[in-house]
PDB file of C-alpha atoms in Angstrom:
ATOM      1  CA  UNK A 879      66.582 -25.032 221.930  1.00 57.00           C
ATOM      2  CA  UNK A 880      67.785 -22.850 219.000  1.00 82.00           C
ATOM      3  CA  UNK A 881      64.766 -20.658 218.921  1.00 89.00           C
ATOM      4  CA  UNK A 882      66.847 -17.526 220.289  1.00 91.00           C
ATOM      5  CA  UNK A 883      68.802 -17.692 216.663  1.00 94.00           C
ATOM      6  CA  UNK A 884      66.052 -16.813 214.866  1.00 97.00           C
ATOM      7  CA  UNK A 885      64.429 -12.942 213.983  1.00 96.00           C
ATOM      8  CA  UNK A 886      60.923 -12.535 214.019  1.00 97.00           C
ATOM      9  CA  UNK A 887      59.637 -10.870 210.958  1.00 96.00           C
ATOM     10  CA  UNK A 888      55.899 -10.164 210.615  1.00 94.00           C
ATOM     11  CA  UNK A 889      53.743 -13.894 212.108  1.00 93.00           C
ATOM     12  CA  UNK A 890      57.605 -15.749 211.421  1.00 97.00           C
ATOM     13  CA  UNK A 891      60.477 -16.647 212.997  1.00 98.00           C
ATOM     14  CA  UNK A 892      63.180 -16.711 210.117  1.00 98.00           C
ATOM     15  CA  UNK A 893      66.847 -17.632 209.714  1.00 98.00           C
ATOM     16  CA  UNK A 894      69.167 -17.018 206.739  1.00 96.00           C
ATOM     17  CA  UNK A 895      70.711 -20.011 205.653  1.00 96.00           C
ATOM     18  CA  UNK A 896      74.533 -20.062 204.831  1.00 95.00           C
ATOM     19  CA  UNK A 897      73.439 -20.356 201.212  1.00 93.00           C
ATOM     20  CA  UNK A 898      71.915 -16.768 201.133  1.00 94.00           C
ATOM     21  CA  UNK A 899      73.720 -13.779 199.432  1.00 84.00           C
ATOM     22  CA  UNK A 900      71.945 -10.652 197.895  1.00 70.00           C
ATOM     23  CA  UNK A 901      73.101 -11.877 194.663  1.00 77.00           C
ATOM     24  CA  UNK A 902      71.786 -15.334 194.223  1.00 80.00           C
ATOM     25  CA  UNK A 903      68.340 -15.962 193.405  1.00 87.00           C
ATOM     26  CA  UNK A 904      66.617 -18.965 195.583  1.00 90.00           C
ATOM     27  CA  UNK A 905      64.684 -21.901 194.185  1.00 93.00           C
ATOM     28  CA  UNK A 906      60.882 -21.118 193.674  1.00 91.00           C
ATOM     29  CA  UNK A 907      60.124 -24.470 194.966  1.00 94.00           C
ATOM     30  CA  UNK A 908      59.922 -24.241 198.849  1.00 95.00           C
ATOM     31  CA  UNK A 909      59.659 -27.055 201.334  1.00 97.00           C
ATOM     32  CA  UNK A 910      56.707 -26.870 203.579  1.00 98.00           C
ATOM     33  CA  UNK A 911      56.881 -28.847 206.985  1.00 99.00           C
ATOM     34  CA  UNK A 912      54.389 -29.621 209.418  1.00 98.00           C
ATOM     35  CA  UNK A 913      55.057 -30.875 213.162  1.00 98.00           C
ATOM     36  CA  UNK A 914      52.941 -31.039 216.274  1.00 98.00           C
ATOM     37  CA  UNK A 915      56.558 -30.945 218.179  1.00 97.00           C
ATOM     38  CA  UNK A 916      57.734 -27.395 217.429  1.00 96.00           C
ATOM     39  CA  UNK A 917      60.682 -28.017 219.311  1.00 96.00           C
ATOM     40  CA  UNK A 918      61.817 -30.735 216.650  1.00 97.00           C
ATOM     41  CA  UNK A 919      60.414 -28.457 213.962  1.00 98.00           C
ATOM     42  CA  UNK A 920      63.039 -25.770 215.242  1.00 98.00           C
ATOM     43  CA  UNK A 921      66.202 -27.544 215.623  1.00 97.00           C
ATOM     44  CA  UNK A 922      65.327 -29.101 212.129  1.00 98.00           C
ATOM     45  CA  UNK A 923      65.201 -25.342 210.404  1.00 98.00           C
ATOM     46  CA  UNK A 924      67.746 -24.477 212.148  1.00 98.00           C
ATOM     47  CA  UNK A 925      69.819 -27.781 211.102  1.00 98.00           C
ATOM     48  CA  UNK A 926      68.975 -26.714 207.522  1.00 98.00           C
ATOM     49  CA  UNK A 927      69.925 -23.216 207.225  1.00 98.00           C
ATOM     50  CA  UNK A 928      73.914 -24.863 208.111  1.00 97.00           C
ATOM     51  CA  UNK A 929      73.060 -26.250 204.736  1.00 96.00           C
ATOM     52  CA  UNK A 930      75.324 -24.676 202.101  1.00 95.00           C
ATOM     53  CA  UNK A 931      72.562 -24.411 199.675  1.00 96.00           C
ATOM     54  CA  UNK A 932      69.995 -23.109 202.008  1.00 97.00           C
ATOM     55  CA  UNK A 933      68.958 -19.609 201.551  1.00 97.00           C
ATOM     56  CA  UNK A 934      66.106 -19.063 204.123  1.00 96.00           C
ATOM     57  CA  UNK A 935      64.224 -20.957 206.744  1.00 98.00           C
ATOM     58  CA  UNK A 936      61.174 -19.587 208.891  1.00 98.00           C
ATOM     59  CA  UNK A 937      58.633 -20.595 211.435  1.00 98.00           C
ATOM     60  CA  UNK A 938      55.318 -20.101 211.864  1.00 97.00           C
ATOM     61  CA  UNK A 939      55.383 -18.004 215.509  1.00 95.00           C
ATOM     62  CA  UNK A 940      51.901 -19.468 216.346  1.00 95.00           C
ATOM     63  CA  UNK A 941      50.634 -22.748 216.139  1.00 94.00           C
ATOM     64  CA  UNK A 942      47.258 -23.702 214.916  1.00 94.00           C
ATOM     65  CA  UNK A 943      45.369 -26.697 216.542  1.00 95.00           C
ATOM     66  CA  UNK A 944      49.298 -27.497 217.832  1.00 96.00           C
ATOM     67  CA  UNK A 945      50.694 -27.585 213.901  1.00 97.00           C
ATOM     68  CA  UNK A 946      53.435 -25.691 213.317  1.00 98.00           C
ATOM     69  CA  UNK A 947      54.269 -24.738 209.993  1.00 98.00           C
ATOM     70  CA  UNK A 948      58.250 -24.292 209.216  1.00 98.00           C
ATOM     71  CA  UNK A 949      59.765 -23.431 205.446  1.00 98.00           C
ATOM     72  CA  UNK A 950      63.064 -24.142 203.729  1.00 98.00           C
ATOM     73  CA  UNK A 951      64.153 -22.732 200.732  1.00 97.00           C
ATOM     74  CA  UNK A 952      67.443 -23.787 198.895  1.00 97.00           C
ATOM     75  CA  UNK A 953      69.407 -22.668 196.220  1.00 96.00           C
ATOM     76  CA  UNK A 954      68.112 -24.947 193.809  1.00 95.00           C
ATOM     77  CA  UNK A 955      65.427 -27.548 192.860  1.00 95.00           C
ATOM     78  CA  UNK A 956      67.289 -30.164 193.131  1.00 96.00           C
ATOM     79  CA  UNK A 957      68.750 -30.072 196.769  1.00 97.00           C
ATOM     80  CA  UNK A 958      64.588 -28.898 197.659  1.00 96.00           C
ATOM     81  CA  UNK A 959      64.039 -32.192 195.926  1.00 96.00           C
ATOM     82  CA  UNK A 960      66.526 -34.154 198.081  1.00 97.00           C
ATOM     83  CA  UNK A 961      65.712 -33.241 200.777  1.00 98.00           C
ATOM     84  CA  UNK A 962      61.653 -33.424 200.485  1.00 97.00           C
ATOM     85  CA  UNK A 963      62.832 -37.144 199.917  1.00 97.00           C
ATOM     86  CA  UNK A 964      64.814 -37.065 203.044  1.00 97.00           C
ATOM     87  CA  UNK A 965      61.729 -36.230 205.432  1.00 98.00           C
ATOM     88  CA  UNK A 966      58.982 -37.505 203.271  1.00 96.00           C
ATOM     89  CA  UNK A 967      58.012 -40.725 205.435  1.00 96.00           C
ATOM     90  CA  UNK A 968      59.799 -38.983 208.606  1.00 98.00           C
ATOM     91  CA  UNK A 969      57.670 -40.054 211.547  1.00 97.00           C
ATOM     92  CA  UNK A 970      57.797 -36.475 213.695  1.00 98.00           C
ATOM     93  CA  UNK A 971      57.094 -34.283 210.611  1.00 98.00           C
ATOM     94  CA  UNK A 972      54.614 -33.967 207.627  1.00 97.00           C
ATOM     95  CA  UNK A 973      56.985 -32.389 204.381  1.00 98.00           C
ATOM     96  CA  UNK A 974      56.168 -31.836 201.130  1.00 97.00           C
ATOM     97  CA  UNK A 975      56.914 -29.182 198.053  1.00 96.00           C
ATOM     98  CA  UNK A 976      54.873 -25.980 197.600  1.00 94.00           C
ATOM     99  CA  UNK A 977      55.557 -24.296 193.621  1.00 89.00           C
ATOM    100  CA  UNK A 978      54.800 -20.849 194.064  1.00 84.00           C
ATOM    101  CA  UNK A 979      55.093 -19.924 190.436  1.00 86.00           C
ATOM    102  CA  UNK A 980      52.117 -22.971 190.518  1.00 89.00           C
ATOM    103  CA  UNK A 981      50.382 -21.289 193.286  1.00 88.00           C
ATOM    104  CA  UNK A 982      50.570 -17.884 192.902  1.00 88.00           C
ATOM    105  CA  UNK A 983      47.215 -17.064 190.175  1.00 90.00           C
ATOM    106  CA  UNK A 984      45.227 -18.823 193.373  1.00 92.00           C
ATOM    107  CA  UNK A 985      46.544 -16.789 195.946  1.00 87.00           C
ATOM    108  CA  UNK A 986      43.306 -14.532 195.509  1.00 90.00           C
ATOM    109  CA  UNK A 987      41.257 -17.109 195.776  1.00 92.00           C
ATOM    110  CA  UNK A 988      42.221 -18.283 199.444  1.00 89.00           C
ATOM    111  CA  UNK A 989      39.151 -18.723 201.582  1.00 88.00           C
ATOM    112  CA  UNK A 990      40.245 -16.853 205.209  1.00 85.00           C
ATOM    113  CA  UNK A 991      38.761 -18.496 208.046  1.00 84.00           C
ATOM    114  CA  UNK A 992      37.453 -17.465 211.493  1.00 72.00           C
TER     115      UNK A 992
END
């Protein structure tokens, strides 16, 4: 398991991608997966950030109901693109594409359970 590669900062577990320097700006368009097998889910991030357009990945350090929640951002929208069509239909993980420039005027409006 690759889990020992990655930091923990704050409730993640993050990674920098080989894409990442201080001077390059990432894609605002970040890839959201969701696996009950956070073993998979790891290995995956971790198989991304080798990606040479990968800037970050992280993982959610606690599951909820057994989800675990993992992020990739790349460089640019169009490798997030490819590769939200790469794991789309994947049978071990549930991906799709979160805009946070889309997102962001809503953030206040999140409902905080429990």
């Amino acid at each position: 398991m690759t889990i020992e590669k990655f930091e923990k900062r704050g409730s993640f577990l993050c990674l920098d991608g080989k894409g990442r320097s201080s001077a390059q700006k990432h894609s605002n368009k970040k890839l959201c997966f969701v696996s009950t097998d956070k073993e998979f889910l790891t290995n995956l991030l971790y198989e991304l950030a080798q990606d040479e357009n990968c800037y970050f990945v992280k993982l959610s350090e606690n599951s909820k109901e057994g989800m675990s929640l993992g992020r990739c951002f790349f460089l640019n929208d169009e490798d997030a693109g490819a590769c939200w069509a790469r794991f789309k239909a994947h049978p071990k993980v549930h991906c799709n594409i979160q805009d946070d420039d889309f997102t962001q005027p809503f953030r206040a409006q999140v409902k905080h359970y429990g």
